[in-house]
Amino acid sequence: MIQVSGIAFQQSNIWPPGSMERVIIQRMNQDPIVYSYSSIEELGFELTLRKNIIASARAMNNGQAQFEVFRTSYCNSEYWRLTSAGGFHLKDGVLPSVAIQDIFTNSSLYGFECAVAKVIIFYHAVLNSIDKDLFNQLFQNLYLYSWHFDPDLGIHTVNNNHYLPGDVVYFNNPDVNPDTSWWRGENAVDLGDGTFFGHGLGIRNAEQMIQALNEMRKPGSNRSAYLSNVIARPSFKNLANLSMYSRSLTSYKIQHTAIHHQESSISCDQYLFYLQQFYNQHLQI
């Protein structure tokens, strides 16, 4: 269900039949959860960003960036500094918009694991949804590693079996072969047509994703991989507010600590658990 300014949203002719926006609205209306917006513009921003997430996922699929574990990750050294942990740190003097776009323009120069692929997709989609100057203002301290993200991107998880186009879902492989531990799961973007994009597996439907992961189980296992109820999303509302009411250039924000766990292909939920553990330990007196 959708509410705009506290009133149930009635389907309008703003978005044409058959458009991805209409598909997303239909899926929202099928969800028992209420999706609430302060204005039609805020709703429109989320629909645009979700549509761009899907476009960015398809663009990554069509590119040449390879799946790599952290120790073998690589990037274009013109824009990024490769850290000892396998992360990509934006070089001084480089515009965030240029560096993020380069991952898609010169994709053959990049190799990264599946979680950071989804964060890259989120950044790229946001770049295509807001003013470029605002993007460069917001994301000056880009560091790409696993699910690490800028606070203004606001990635968070919800537990729900009803996911929407543009959401990132997680296929869990509980009996993964320890020799190929990077197949412990697959973070995948719902493309809105019954298929998903996972970096390393490409575009497949849910059954095909599960079948591929089942081939990576430890010998003798009969416990299947499965689509979990963990959904990762950026903060659509925060990004909409920033795009409509841009923050002062002098504003300061505290960056999240990057958790260098070295486990490829973990869920966003697992990463946020590690992050919370870190903060709990360091806040103890």
Coordinates of C-alpha atoms in Angstrom, one line a residue:
M1 CA 0.0 0.0 0.0
I2 CA 1.2 3.5 -0.8
Q3 CA 0.3 6.7 1.1
V4 CA 1.2 10.2 -0.1
S5 CA 0.7 13.0 2.5
G6 CA -1.3 10.5 4.6
I7 CA -3.8 9.7 1.8
A8 CA -3.9 6.4 0.0
F9 CA -2.2 6.9 -3.4
Q10 CA -4.5 6.4 -6.4
Q11 CA -2.8 5.3 -9.6
S12 CA -2.3 8.2 -11.9
N13 CA -1.2 8.7 -15.5
I14 CA 2.2 10.1 -14.4
W15 CA 3.9 6.9 -15.4
P16 CA 2.8 5.0 -18.5
P17 CA 1.4 1.5 -18.5
G18 CA 4.2 -1.1 -18.8
S19 CA 6.8 1.3 -17.4
M20 CA 9.1 0.1 -14.6
E21 CA 7.6 2.8 -12.4
R22 CA 4.2 1.2 -12.8
V23 CA 5.7 -2.2 -12.1
I24 CA 7.2 -0.9 -8.9
I25 CA 4.0 0.8 -7.8
Q26 CA 2.1 -2.4 -8.4
R27 CA 4.5 -4.4 -6.3
M28 CA 4.3 -1.7 -3.5
N29 CA 0.5 -2.0 -3.5
Q30 CA 0.7 -5.8 -3.2
D31 CA 2.8 -5.4 -0.1
P32 CA 0.9 -5.3 3.3
I33 CA 3.6 -2.8 4.5
V34 CA 2.6 0.8 4.0
Y35 CA 5.0 2.9 1.9
S36 CA 4.5 6.4 3.1
Y37 CA 5.7 9.6 1.3
S38 CA 5.4 13.3 2.2
S39 CA 4.9 14.3 -1.4
I40 CA 4.4 12.9 -4.9
E41 CA 7.9 14.2 -5.6
E42 CA 9.4 12.0 -2.9
L43 CA 7.6 9.0 -4.3
G44 CA 8.8 9.9 -7.8
F45 CA 12.4 10.2 -6.6
E46 CA 12.3 6.6 -5.2
L47 CA 10.8 5.3 -8.4
T48 CA 13.5 7.0 -10.5
L49 CA 16.3 5.7 -8.2
R50 CA 14.9 2.2 -8.2
K51 CA 14.7 2.3 -12.0
N52 CA 18.3 3.6 -12.2
I53 CA 19.5 0.8 -9.8
I54 CA 18.1 -1.7 -12.3
A55 CA 19.8 0.1 -15.2
S56 CA 23.1 0.2 -13.4
A57 CA 22.9 -3.5 -12.6
R58 CA 22.2 -4.3 -16.2
A59 CA 25.1 -2.0 -17.2
M60 CA 27.5 -3.9 -14.9
N61 CA 26.3 -7.2 -16.3
N62 CA 27.1 -5.9 -19.8
G63 CA 30.5 -4.8 -18.8
Q64 CA 33.8 -6.6 -18.3
A65 CA 34.4 -6.2 -14.6
Q66 CA 35.3 -9.5 -13.1
F67 CA 34.4 -11.2 -9.9
E68 CA 37.4 -11.3 -7.5
V69 CA 37.9 -12.1 -3.9
F70 CA 39.4 -9.2 -1.8
R71 CA 43.1 -10.4 -2.1
T72 CA 42.9 -10.4 -5.9
S73 CA 40.7 -7.3 -6.4
Y74 CA 42.0 -4.6 -8.8
C75 CA 41.0 -1.2 -10.0
N76 CA 42.0 1.7 -12.3
S77 CA 44.9 3.3 -10.5
E78 CA 44.2 6.6 -12.2
Y79 CA 41.3 7.2 -10.0
W80 CA 41.5 4.7 -7.1
R81 CA 44.2 3.5 -4.6
L82 CA 44.0 -0.2 -4.0
T83 CA 44.3 -0.8 -0.2
S84 CA 46.0 -3.8 1.4
A85 CA 42.6 -5.1 2.4
G86 CA 41.4 -5.1 -1.3
G87 CA 39.3 -1.9 -1.1
F88 CA 39.3 1.0 -3.5
H89 CA 40.0 4.4 -2.0
L90 CA 39.3 7.5 -4.0
K91 CA 42.5 9.4 -4.9
D92 CA 43.0 13.0 -3.8
G93 CA 41.8 15.5 -6.4
V94 CA 39.5 13.0 -8.2
L95 CA 35.8 13.8 -8.5
P96 CA 33.7 11.0 -7.1
S97 CA 31.4 11.1 -10.1
V98 CA 34.3 10.5 -12.5
A99 CA 35.6 7.6 -10.5
I100 CA 32.3 5.9 -10.1
Q101 CA 31.5 6.3 -13.8
D102 CA 34.9 4.9 -14.8
I103 CA 34.0 1.6 -13.2
F104 CA 31.4 1.3 -16.0
T105 CA 33.3 3.0 -18.8
N106 CA 36.5 1.2 -18.3
S107 CA 35.1 -2.0 -16.7
S108 CA 37.9 -4.2 -17.9
L109 CA 40.2 -2.5 -15.5
Y110 CA 38.2 -3.6 -12.4
G111 CA 37.7 -6.8 -10.4
F112 CA 35.8 -6.9 -7.2
E113 CA 33.5 -9.2 -5.1
C114 CA 29.8 -9.3 -5.0
A115 CA 28.9 -7.1 -2.0
V116 CA 31.0 -4.1 -3.2
A117 CA 29.4 -4.6 -6.7
K118 CA 26.0 -3.7 -5.2
V119 CA 27.4 -0.7 -3.4
I120 CA 28.9 0.5 -6.7
I121 CA 25.6 0.0 -8.4
F122 CA 23.8 2.1 -5.7
Y123 CA 26.4 4.9 -6.1
H124 CA 26.1 4.8 -9.9
A125 CA 22.3 4.9 -9.7
V126 CA 22.4 7.8 -7.3
L127 CA 24.8 9.6 -9.7
N128 CA 22.2 9.2 -12.5
S129 CA 19.4 10.4 -10.2
I130 CA 20.7 13.6 -8.7
D131 CA 22.7 16.6 -9.7
K132 CA 26.4 15.7 -10.4
D133 CA 27.7 18.6 -8.3
L134 CA 25.6 17.5 -5.4
F135 CA 26.9 13.9 -5.8
N136 CA 30.5 15.2 -5.7
Q137 CA 29.7 17.2 -2.6
L138 CA 28.1 14.3 -0.8
F139 CA 30.5 11.5 -1.5
Q140 CA 34.0 13.1 -1.3
N141 CA 35.4 10.3 0.9
L142 CA 34.5 7.3 -1.2
Y143 CA 35.9 4.0 0.0
L144 CA 34.7 0.8 -1.7
Y145 CA 35.0 -2.3 0.4
S146 CA 32.3 -5.0 0.9
W147 CA 29.1 -3.3 2.2
H148 CA 30.9 -0.2 3.6
F149 CA 29.0 2.9 2.6
D150 CA 28.8 6.7 3.0
P151 CA 26.2 7.7 5.7
D152 CA 24.3 9.8 3.1
L153 CA 23.8 6.6 1.0
G154 CA 22.2 5.2 4.1
I155 CA 22.2 1.5 3.2
H156 CA 20.1 -0.5 5.6
T157 CA 18.3 -3.9 5.7
V158 CA 14.7 -5.0 6.2
N159 CA 13.4 -8.5 6.8
N160 CA 10.6 -9.1 4.4
N161 CA 9.6 -11.8 1.9
H162 CA 8.1 -9.1 -0.3
Y163 CA 10.9 -7.3 -2.2
L164 CA 10.7 -4.6 -4.8
P165 CA 12.4 -4.0 -8.1
G166 CA 15.7 -2.3 -7.3
D167 CA 16.1 -4.1 -4.0
V168 CA 19.1 -6.2 -3.3
V169 CA 18.2 -9.7 -2.0
Y170 CA 20.5 -12.4 -0.6
F171 CA 20.7 -16.0 -1.7
N172 CA 22.3 -17.9 1.2
N173 CA 24.3 -21.0 0.7
P174 CA 24.6 -22.5 4.2
D175 CA 26.6 -25.6 3.2
V176 CA 29.1 -23.8 1.0
N177 CA 32.3 -25.8 0.2
P178 CA 35.0 -24.2 2.4
D179 CA 37.4 -24.4 -0.6
T180 CA 35.2 -22.0 -2.5
S181 CA 33.9 -20.0 0.5
W182 CA 33.2 -16.9 -1.7
W183 CA 30.1 -18.8 -2.9
R184 CA 28.6 -18.6 0.6
G185 CA 25.9 -16.5 -0.9
E186 CA 25.0 -14.1 -3.7
N187 CA 23.8 -10.5 -3.4
A188 CA 21.5 -9.8 -6.3
V189 CA 19.5 -6.9 -7.6
D190 CA 15.8 -7.6 -8.4
L191 CA 15.4 -6.5 -12.0
G192 CA 11.6 -6.4 -11.9
D193 CA 11.0 -9.0 -14.5
G194 CA 11.5 -12.2 -12.5
T195 CA 15.3 -12.1 -12.8
F196 CA 18.2 -11.0 -10.6
F197 CA 21.7 -9.7 -11.3
G198 CA 24.5 -11.1 -9.1
H199 CA 28.1 -10.1 -9.8
G200 CA 29.8 -13.4 -10.7
L201 CA 26.6 -15.2 -11.7
G202 CA 25.1 -12.7 -14.1
I203 CA 21.4 -12.4 -14.7
R204 CA 19.3 -15.4 -13.7
N205 CA 16.0 -16.2 -12.1
A206 CA 15.8 -17.4 -8.5
E207 CA 15.7 -21.1 -9.3
Q208 CA 18.9 -20.7 -11.5
M209 CA 20.6 -18.7 -8.8
I210 CA 19.9 -21.4 -6.2
Q211 CA 21.0 -24.1 -8.7
A212 CA 24.3 -22.4 -9.3
L213 CA 25.0 -22.0 -5.5
N214 CA 24.0 -25.7 -4.9
E215 CA 26.9 -26.7 -7.2
M216 CA 29.3 -25.0 -4.8
R217 CA 28.2 -27.0 -1.7
K218 CA 30.6 -29.1 0.4
P219 CA 30.6 -32.8 -0.6
G220 CA 27.7 -34.9 0.7
S221 CA 25.5 -31.9 1.5
N222 CA 21.9 -32.1 0.7
R223 CA 20.9 -28.7 2.2
S224 CA 19.9 -26.4 -0.5
A225 CA 20.8 -22.7 -1.0
Y226 CA 17.7 -20.5 -0.7
L227 CA 16.5 -16.9 -1.1
S228 CA 16.6 -15.3 2.3
N229 CA 14.3 -12.6 3.6
V230 CA 17.1 -10.1 4.0
I231 CA 16.7 -7.0 1.7
A232 CA 19.2 -4.2 1.4
R233 CA 18.2 -0.7 0.2
P234 CA 19.7 2.8 0.2
S235 CA 17.9 5.5 2.1
F236 CA 15.5 6.7 -0.6
K237 CA 14.0 9.3 1.7
N238 CA 17.3 10.8 2.8
L239 CA 18.6 11.0 -0.8
A240 CA 15.3 12.5 -2.0
N241 CA 15.5 15.2 0.7
L242 CA 19.2 15.9 -0.2
S243 CA 18.3 16.2 -3.9
M244 CA 15.4 18.6 -3.2
Y245 CA 17.0 20.5 -0.3
S246 CA 20.7 20.3 -0.8
R247 CA 22.8 20.6 2.4
S248 CA 25.3 23.4 3.0
L249 CA 28.8 22.9 1.6
T250 CA 30.1 23.4 5.1
S251 CA 28.1 20.6 6.7
Y252 CA 30.1 17.9 8.4
K253 CA 29.3 14.2 8.7
I254 CA 31.0 11.4 10.6
Q255 CA 32.0 8.5 8.3
H256 CA 31.3 4.9 9.2
T257 CA 34.3 2.7 10.2
A258 CA 35.2 0.2 7.4
I259 CA 35.1 -3.4 8.7
H260 CA 37.8 -5.4 6.9
H261 CA 36.4 -8.9 7.4
Q262 CA 37.9 -10.5 4.3
E263 CA 34.8 -12.7 3.7
S264 CA 33.6 -12.3 0.2
S265 CA 29.9 -12.3 -0.7
I266 CA 28.4 -11.8 2.7
S267 CA 25.0 -10.3 3.2
C268 CA 24.5 -6.6 4.1
D269 CA 22.9 -7.9 7.3
Q270 CA 26.1 -9.7 8.3
Y271 CA 28.2 -6.7 7.5
L272 CA 26.0 -4.4 9.7
F273 CA 26.3 -7.0 12.5
Y274 CA 30.1 -6.8 12.3
L275 CA 29.9 -3.0 12.3
Q276 CA 27.6 -3.0 15.3
Q277 CA 29.9 -5.4 17.1
F278 CA 32.8 -3.0 16.5
Y279 CA 30.9 0.0 17.9
N280 CA 29.7 -2.0 20.9
Q281 CA 33.3 -3.0 21.7
H282 CA 34.7 0.5 21.4
L283 CA 31.9 2.2 23.3
Q284 CA 32.4 0.0 26.3
I285 CA 33.9 1.9 29.3

